[in-house]
Short mmCIF file of C-alpha atoms and ligand atoms in Angstrom, two decimals:
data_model
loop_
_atom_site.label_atom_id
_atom_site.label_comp_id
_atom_site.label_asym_id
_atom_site.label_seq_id
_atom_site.Cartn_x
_atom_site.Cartn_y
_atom_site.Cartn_z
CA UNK A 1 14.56 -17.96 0.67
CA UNK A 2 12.06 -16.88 -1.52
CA UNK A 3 8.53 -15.32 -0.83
CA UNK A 4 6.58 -18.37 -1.67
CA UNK A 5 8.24 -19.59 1.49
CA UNK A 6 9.09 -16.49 3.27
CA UNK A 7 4.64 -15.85 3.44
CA UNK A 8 4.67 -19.43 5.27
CA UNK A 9 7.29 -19.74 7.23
CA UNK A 10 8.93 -16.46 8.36
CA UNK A 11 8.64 -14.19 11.62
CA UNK A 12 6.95 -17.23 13.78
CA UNK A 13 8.88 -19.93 16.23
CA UNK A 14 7.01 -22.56 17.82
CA UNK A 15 6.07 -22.07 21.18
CA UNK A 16 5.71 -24.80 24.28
CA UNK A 17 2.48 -25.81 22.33
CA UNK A 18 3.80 -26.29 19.47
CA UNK A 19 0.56 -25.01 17.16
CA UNK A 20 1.42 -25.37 13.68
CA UNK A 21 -0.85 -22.25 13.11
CA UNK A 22 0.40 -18.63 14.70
CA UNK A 23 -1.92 -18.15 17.96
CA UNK A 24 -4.28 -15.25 18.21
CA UNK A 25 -3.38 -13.24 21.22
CA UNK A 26 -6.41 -11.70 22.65
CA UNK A 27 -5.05 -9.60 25.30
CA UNK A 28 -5.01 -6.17 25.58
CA UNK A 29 -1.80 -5.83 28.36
CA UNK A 30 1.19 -8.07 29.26
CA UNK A 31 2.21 -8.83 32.84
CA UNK A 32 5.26 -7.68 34.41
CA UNK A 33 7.64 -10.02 36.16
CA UNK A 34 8.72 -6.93 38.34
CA UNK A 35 9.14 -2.99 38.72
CA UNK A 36 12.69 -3.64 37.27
CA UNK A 37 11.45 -5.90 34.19
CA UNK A 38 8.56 -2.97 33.24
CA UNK A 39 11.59 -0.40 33.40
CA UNK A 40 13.98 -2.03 31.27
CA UNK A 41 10.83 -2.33 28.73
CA UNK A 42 10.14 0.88 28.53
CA UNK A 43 13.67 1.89 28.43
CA UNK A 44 14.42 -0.62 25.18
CA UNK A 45 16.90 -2.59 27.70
CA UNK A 46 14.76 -5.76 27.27
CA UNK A 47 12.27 -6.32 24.03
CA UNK A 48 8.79 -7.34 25.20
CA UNK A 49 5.34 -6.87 25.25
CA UNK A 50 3.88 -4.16 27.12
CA UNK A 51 0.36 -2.65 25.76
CA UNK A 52 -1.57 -4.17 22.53
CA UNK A 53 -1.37 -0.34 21.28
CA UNK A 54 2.29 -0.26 21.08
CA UNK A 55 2.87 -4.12 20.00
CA UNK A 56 0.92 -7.88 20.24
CA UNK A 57 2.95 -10.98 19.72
CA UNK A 58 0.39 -12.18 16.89
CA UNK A 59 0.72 -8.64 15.22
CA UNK A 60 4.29 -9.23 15.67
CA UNK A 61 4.82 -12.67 13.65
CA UNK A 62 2.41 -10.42 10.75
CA UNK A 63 5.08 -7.37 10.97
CA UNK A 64 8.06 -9.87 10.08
CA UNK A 65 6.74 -11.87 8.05
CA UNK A 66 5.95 -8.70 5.87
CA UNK A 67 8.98 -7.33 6.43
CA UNK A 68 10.36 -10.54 5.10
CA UNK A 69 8.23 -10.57 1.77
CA UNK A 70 9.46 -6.85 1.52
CA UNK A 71 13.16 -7.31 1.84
CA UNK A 72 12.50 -4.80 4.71
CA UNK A 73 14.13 -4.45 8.03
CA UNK A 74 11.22 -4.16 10.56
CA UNK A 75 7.49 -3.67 9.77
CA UNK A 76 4.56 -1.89 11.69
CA UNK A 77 0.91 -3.13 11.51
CA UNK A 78 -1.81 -0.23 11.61
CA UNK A 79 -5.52 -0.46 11.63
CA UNK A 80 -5.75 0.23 7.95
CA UNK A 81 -3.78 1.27 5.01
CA UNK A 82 -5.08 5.00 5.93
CA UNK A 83 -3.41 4.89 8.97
CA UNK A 84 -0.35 3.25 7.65
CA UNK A 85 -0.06 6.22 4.72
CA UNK A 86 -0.71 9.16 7.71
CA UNK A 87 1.61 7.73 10.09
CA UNK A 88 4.18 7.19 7.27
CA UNK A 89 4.08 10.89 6.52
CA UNK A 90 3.25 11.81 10.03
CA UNK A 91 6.65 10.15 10.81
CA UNK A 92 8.82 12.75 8.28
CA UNK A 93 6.66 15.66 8.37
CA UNK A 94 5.66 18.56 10.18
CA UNK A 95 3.55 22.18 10.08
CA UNK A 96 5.91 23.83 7.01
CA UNK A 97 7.07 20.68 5.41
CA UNK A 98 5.99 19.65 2.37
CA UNK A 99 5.69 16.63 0.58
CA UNK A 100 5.78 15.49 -3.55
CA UNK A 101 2.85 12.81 -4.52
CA UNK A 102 1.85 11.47 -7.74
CA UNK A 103 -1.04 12.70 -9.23
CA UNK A 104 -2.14 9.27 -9.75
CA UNK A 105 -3.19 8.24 -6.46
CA UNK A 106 -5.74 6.07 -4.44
CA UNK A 107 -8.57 8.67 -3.23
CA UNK A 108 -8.36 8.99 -0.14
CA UNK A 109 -4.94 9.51 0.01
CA UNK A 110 -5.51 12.30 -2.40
CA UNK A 111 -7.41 13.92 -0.19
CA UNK A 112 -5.45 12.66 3.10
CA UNK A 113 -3.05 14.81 1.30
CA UNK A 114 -4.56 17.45 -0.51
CA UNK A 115 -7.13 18.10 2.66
CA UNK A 116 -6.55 17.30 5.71
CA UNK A 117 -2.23 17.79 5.99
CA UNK A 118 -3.05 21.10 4.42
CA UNK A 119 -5.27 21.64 7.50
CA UNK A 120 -1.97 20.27 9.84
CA UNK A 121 0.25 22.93 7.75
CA UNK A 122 2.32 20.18 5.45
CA UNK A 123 1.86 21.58 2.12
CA UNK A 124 1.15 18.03 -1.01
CA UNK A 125 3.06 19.42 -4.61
CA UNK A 126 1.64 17.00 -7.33
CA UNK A 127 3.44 15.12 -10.26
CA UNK A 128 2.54 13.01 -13.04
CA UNK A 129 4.11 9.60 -12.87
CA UNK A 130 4.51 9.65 -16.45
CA UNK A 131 6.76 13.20 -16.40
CA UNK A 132 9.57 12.29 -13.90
CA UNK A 133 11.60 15.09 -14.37
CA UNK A 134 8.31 17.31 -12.75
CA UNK A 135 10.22 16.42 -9.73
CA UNK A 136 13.14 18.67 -9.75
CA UNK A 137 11.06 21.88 -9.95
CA UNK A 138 9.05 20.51 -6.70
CA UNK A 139 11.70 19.75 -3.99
CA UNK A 140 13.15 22.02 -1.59
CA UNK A 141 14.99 22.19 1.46
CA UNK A 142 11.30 21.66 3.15
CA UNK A 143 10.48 18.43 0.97
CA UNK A 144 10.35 15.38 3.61
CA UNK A 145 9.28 12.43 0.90
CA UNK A 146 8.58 11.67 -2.52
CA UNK A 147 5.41 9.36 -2.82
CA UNK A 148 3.91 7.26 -5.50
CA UNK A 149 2.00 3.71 -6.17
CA UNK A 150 3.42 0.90 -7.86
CA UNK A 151 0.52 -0.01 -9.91
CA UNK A 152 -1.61 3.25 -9.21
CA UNK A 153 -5.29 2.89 -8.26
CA UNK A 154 -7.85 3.49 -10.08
CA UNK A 155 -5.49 4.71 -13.37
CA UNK A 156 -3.47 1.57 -13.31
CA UNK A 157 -0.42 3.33 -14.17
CA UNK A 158 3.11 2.15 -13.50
CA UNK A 159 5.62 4.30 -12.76
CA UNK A 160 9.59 4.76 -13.89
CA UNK A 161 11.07 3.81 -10.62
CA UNK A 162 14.41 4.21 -11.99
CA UNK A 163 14.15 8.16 -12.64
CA UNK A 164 11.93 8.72 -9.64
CA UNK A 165 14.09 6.94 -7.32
CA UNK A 166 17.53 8.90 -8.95
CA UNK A 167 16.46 11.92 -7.99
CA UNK A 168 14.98 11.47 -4.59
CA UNK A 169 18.43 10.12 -4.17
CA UNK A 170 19.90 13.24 -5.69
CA UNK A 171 18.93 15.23 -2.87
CA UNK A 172 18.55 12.83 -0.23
CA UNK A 173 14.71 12.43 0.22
CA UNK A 174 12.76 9.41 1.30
CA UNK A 175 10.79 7.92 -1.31
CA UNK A 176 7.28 6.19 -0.14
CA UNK A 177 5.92 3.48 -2.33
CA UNK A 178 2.17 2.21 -2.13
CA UNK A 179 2.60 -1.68 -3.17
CA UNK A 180 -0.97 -2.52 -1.85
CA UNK A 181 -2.48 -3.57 -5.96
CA UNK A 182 1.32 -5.25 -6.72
CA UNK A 183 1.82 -6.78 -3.60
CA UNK A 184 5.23 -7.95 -2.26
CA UNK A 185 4.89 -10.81 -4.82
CA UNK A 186 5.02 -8.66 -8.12
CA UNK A 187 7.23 -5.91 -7.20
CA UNK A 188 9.63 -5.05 -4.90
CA UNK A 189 9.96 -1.65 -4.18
CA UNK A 190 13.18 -1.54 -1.98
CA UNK A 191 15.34 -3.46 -4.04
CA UNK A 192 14.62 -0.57 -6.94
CA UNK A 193 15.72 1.73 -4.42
CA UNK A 194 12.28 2.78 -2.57
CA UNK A 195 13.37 3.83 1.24
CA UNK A 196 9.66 2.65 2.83
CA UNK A 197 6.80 0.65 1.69
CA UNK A 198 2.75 1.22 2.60
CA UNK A 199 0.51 -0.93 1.79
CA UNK A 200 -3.35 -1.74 3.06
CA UNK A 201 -3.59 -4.91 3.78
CA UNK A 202 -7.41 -5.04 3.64
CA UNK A 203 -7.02 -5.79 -0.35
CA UNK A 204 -4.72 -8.82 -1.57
CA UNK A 205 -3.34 -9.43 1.63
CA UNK A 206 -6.18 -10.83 3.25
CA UNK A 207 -7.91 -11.93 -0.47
CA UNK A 208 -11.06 -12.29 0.58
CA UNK A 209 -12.32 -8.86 1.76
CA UNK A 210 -12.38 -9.86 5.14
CA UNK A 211 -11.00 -7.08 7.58
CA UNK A 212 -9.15 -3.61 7.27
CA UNK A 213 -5.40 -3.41 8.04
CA UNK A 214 -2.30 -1.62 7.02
CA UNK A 215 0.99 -2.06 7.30
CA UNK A 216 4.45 0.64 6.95
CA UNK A 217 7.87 -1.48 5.98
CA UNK A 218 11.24 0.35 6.53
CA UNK A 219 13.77 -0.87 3.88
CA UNK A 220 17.60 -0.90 4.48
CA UNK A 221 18.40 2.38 2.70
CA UNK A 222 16.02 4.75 5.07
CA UNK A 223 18.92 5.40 7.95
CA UNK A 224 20.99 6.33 5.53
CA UNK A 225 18.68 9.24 4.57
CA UNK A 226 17.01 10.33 8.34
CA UNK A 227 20.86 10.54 9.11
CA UNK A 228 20.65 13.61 7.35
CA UNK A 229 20.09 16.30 10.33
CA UNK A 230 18.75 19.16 8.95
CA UNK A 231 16.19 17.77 6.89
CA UNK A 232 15.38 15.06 9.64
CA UNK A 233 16.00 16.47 12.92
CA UNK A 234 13.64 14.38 14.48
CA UNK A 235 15.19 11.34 13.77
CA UNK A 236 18.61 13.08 14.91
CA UNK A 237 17.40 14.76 18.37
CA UNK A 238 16.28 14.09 21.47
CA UNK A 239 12.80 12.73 21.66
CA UNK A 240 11.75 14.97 24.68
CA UNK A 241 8.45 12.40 24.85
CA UNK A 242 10.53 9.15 25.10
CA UNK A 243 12.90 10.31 27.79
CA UNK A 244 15.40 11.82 25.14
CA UNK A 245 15.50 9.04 23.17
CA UNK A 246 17.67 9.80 19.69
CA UNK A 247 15.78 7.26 17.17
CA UNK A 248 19.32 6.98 14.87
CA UNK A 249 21.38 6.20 17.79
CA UNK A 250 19.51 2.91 19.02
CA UNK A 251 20.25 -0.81 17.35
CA UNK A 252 16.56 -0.82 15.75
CA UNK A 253 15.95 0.56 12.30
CA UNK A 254 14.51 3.95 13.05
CA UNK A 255 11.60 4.59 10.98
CA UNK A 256 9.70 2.18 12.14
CA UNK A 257 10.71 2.18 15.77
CA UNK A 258 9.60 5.93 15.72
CA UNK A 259 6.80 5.30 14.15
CA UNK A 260 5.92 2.77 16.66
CA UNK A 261 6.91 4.38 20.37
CA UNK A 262 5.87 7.90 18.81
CA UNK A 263 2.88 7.95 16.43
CA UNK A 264 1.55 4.18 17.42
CA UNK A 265 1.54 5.16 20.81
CA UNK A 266 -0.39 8.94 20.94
CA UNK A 267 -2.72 7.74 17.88
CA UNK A 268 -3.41 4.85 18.60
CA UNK A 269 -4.84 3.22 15.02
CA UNK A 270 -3.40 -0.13 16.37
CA UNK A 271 -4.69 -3.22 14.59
CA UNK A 272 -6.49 -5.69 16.18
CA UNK A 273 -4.57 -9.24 16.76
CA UNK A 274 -7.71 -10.86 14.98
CA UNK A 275 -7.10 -8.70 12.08
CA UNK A 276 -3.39 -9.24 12.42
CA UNK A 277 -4.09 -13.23 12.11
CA UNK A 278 -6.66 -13.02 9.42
CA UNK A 279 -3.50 -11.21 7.18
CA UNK A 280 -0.95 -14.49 8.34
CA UNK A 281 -3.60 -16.41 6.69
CA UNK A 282 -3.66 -14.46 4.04
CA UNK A 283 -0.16 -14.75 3.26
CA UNK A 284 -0.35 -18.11 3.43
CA UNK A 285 -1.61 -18.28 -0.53
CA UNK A 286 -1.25 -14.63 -2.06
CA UNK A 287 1.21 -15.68 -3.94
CA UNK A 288 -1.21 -18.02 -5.55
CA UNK A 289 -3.54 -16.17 -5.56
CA UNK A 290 -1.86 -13.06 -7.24
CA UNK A 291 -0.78 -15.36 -10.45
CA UNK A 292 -4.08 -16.21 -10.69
CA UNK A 293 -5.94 -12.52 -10.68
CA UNK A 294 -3.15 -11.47 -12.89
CA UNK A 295 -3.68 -14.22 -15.35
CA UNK A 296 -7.41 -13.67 -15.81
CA UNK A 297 -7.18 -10.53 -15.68
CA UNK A 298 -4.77 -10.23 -18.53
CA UNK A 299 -6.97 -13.00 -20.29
CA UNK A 300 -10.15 -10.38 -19.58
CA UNK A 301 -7.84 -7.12 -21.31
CA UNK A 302 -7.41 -9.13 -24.42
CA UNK A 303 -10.99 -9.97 -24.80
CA UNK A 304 -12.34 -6.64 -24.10
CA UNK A 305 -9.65 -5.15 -26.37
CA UNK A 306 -11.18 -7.25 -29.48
CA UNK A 307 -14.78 -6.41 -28.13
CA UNK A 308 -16.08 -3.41 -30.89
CA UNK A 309 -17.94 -1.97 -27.89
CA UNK A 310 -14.85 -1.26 -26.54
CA UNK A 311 -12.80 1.92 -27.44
CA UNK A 312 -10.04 1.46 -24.45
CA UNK A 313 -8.42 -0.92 -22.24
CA UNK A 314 -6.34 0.05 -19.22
CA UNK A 315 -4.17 -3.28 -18.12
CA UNK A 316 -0.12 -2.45 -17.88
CA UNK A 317 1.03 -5.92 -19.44
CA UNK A 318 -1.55 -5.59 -22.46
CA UNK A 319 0.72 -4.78 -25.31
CA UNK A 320 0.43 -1.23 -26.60
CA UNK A 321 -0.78 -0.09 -23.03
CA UNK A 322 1.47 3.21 -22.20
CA UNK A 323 2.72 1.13 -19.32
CA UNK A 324 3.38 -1.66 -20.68
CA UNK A 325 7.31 -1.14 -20.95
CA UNK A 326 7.84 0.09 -17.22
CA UNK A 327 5.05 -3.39 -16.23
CA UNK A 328 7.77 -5.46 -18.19
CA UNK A 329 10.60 -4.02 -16.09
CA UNK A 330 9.45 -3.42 -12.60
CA UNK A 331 6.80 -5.71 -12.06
CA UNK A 332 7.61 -9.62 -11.78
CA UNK A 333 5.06 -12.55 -13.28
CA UNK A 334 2.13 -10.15 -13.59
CA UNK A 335 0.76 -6.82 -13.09
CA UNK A 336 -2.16 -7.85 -11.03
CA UNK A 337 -6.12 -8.14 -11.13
CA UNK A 338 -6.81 -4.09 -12.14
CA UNK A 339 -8.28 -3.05 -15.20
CA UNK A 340 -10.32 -0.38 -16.66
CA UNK A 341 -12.15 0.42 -19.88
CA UNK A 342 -14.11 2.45 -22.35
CA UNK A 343 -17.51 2.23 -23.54
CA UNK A 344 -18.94 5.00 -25.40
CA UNK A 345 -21.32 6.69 -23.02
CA UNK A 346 -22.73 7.22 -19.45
CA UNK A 347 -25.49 5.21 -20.12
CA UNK A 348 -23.97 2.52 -22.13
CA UNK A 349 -21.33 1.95 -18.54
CA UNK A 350 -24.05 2.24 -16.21
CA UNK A 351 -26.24 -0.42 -17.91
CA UNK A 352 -23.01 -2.55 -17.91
CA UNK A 353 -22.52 -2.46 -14.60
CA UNK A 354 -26.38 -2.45 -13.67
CA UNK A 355 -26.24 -5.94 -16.04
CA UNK A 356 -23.65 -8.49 -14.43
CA UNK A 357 -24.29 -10.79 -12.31
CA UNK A 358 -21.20 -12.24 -11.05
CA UNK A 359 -19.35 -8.93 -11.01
CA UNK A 360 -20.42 -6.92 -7.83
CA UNK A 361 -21.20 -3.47 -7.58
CA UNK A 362 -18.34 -2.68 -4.44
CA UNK A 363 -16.49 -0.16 -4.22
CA UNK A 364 -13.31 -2.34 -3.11
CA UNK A 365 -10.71 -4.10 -4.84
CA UNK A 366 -8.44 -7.31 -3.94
CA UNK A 367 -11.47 -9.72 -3.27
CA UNK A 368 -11.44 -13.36 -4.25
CA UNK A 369 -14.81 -12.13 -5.58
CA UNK A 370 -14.85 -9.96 -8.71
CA UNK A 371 -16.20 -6.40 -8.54
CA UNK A 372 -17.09 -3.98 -11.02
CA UNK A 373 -17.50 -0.46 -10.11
CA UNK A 374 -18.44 2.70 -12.54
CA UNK A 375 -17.01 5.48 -10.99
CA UNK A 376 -18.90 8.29 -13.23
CA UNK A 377 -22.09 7.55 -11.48
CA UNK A 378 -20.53 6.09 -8.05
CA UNK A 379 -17.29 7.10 -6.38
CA UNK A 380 -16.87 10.20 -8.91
CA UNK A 381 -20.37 11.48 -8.93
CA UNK A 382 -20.20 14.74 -7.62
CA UNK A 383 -18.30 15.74 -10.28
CA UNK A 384 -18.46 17.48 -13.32
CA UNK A 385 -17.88 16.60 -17.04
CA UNK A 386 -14.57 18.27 -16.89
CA UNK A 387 -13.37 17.70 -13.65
CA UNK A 388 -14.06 14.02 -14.62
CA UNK A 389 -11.40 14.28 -17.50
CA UNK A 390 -8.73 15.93 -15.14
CA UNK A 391 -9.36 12.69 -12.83
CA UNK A 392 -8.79 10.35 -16.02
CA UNK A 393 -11.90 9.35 -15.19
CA UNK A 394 -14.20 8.92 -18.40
CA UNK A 395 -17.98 8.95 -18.12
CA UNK A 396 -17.61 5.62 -20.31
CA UNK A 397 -15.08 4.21 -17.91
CA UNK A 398 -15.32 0.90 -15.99
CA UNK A 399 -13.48 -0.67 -13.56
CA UNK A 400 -12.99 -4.15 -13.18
CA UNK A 401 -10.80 -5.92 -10.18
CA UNK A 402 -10.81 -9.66 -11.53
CA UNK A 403 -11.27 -12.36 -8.52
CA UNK A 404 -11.20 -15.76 -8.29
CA UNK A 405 -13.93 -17.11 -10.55
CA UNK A 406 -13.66 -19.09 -13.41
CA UNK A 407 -12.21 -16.69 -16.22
CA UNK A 408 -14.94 -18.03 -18.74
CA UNK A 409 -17.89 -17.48 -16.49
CA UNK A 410 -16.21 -13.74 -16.08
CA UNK A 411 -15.98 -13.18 -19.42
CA UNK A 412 -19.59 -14.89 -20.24
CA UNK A 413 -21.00 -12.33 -17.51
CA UNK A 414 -19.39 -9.32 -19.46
CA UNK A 415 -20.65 -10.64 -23.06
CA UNK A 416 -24.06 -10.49 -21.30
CA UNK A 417 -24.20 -7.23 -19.79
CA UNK A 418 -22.42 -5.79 -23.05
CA UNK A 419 -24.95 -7.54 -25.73
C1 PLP B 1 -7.64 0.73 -0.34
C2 PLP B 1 -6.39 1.44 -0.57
C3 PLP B 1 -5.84 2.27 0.42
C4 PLP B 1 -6.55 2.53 1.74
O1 PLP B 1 -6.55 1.41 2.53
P1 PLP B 1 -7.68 1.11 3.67
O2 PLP B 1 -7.21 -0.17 4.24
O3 PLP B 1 -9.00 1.05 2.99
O4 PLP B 1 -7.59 2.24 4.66
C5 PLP B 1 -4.63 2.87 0.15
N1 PLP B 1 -4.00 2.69 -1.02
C6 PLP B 1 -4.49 1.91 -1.99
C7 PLP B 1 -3.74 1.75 -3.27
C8 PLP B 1 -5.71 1.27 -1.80
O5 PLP B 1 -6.20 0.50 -2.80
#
């Protein structure tokens, strides 16, 4: 089927009730129908709901239905993207491990990685998405994952899947993929070869700004890898917490069931089954939705670009962007509602942004609602004329993430705020 259908349709059966719409389960534990049923639960005899922390039928019909949209083989819902990208390392990793990330990241994974692992002992080894063949010179018998974005945030970069993907392969390491600007609806990481998908689904998933959520999708190809016993031992030994429990050797696709009776269960960043419906919702229209931010926003890059106040546009699908060739290839009927661009100064941004008034000043993307955010005087204050350049961040830069609106009232606001 495809993913129009799949976001409607998949992961839920009709219960006694019959409720067209998925039920919110608001309940933190699930009754036992005797000693014998809570043992074979626990022992993964019987599949069923035990604690809200560990699983929640509502959360459930969100985790395959995004597995679904994925091409994935399980999925596993976290409080927010955050939590899905720790746990997703979490899951590989331990204290002298290291993993490979892109340089061109979200923020707080950057310093998720560059920060606080360091603190746990896992050691992050940059690359530039643009320079591939950094790679080789990076791994090691210690390297757990290679990890990148699909359409990075803020940089709006898209990177060559193709080489990144040949030589994780090469040497048998999981690649982790970041699809939360994309979305399952404009590229699909596993079927380039990507072993695991993150996203947060606080962004496009739920559209409208609405609630924080992540989610971790384990594609086909991932056993394969963790089969590998010296560089994955844990997914090859005993599990001395889980009664000796050796993840490869059960039915269930291992990454996430790990992910889930290990990392779910002793840290706890479950998401809530309101949360977990507000996503199903969600669904319902992204793929709407997504033509629709990518289409303005395209419409938006093509204005600006003729606009003489403008020296730069950042949108992969504008022609002549430096990503426009892997946006053709990799991404499918748009590259989203990211964009960025240059005025001349400091001031000239900040009175831009200070000017609009459908735009809002957030510091958020993936809302219906369109936001503009100048991340010289905001998110990248603190630092300094030169440590703004390594960040690709210009002091001239804008950001835009294009919602819902009508595209001419956007691009009336902008002529206003730029005049
Ligand atoms: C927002 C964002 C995150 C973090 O997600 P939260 O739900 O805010 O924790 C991670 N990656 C990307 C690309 C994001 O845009």
């Amino acid at each position: 089927m495809k993913k129009e259908t799949l976001a409607l349709h998949a992961g839920y059966t009709k219960d006694e009730q019959k409720t067209m719409a998925v039920p919110i389960y608001m309940s933190t534990a699930y009754a036992f129908d005797s000693a014998e049923h809570a043992a074979n639960l626990f022992a993964l005899k019987e599949l069923g709901n035990i604690y809200t922390r560990i699983g929640n039928p509502t959360t459930d019909v969100f985790e395959k239905r995004f597995a679904a949209l994925e091409g994935g083989e399980a999925a596993l819902a976290t409080a927010s993207g955050m939590a899905a990208i720790t746990y997703s390392v979490l899951n590989l990793c331990e204290a002298g491990d290291n993993i490979v990330a892109a340089n061109q990241l979200y923020g707080g994974t950057v310093t998720l990685f560059t920060h606080t692992l360091k603190r746990l002992g896992i050691e992050a080894r940059m690359f530039d998405v643009h320079k591939p063949e950094q790679l080789e010179d990076l791994l090691d018998e210690k390297t757990k994952l290679i990890f990148f974005e699909s359409i990075t945030n803020p940089s709006i970069d898209v990177p060559d899947f193709e080489a990144i993907v040949a030589i994780a392969n090469k040497y048998g390491i999981i690649t982790i993929v970041d699809n939360t600007v994309a979305t399952p609806m404009l590229c699909s990481p596993l079927e380039l070869g990507v072993d695991v998908v993150v996203h947060s689904t606080s962004k496009y998933t739920t559209g409208q700004g609405l609630a924080l959520g992540g989610i971790i999708v384990e594609g086909r190809s991932a056993k394969e890898k963790l089969l590998d016993k010296s560089r994955y031992p844990h997914f090859n030994e005993p599990d001395a917490s889980y009664h000796g429990l050796i993840y490869n050797e059960t039915p269930f696709p291992p990454f996430i069931l790990r992910a889930r009776l290990s990392l779910l269960r002793d840290m706890g960043a479950a998401p809530s089954p309101f949360n977990s419906w507000l996503f199903i919702q969600g669904l319902e229209h992204l793929s709407l939705r997504i033509k629709q931010h990518s289409q303005s926003a395209l419409a938006i890059a093509k204005w600006l670009a003729s606009h003489p106040k403008v020296k730069k546009v950042n949108y992969p699908l504008l022609e002549g962007d430096k990503n426009y060739k892997n946006a053709k290839k990799y991404l499918k009927g748009g590259a989203s509602g990211l964009l960025s661009f240059e005025v001349d100064s400091f001031e000239e941004a900040k009175k831009i942004a200070d000017s609009v008034k459908i735009f809002s000043r957030v510091v958020n993307i993936g809302d219906s609602k369109s936001i503009i955010t100048h991340p010289a005087s905001t998110t990248h204050q603190q630092l300094s004329a030169e440590e703004l350049e390594l960040a690709g961040v210009s002091e001239g830069l804008i950001r835009l993430s294009i919602g819902l609106e009508a595209v001419e009232d956007l691009i009336a606001d902008l002529e206003q705020a730029m005049s």
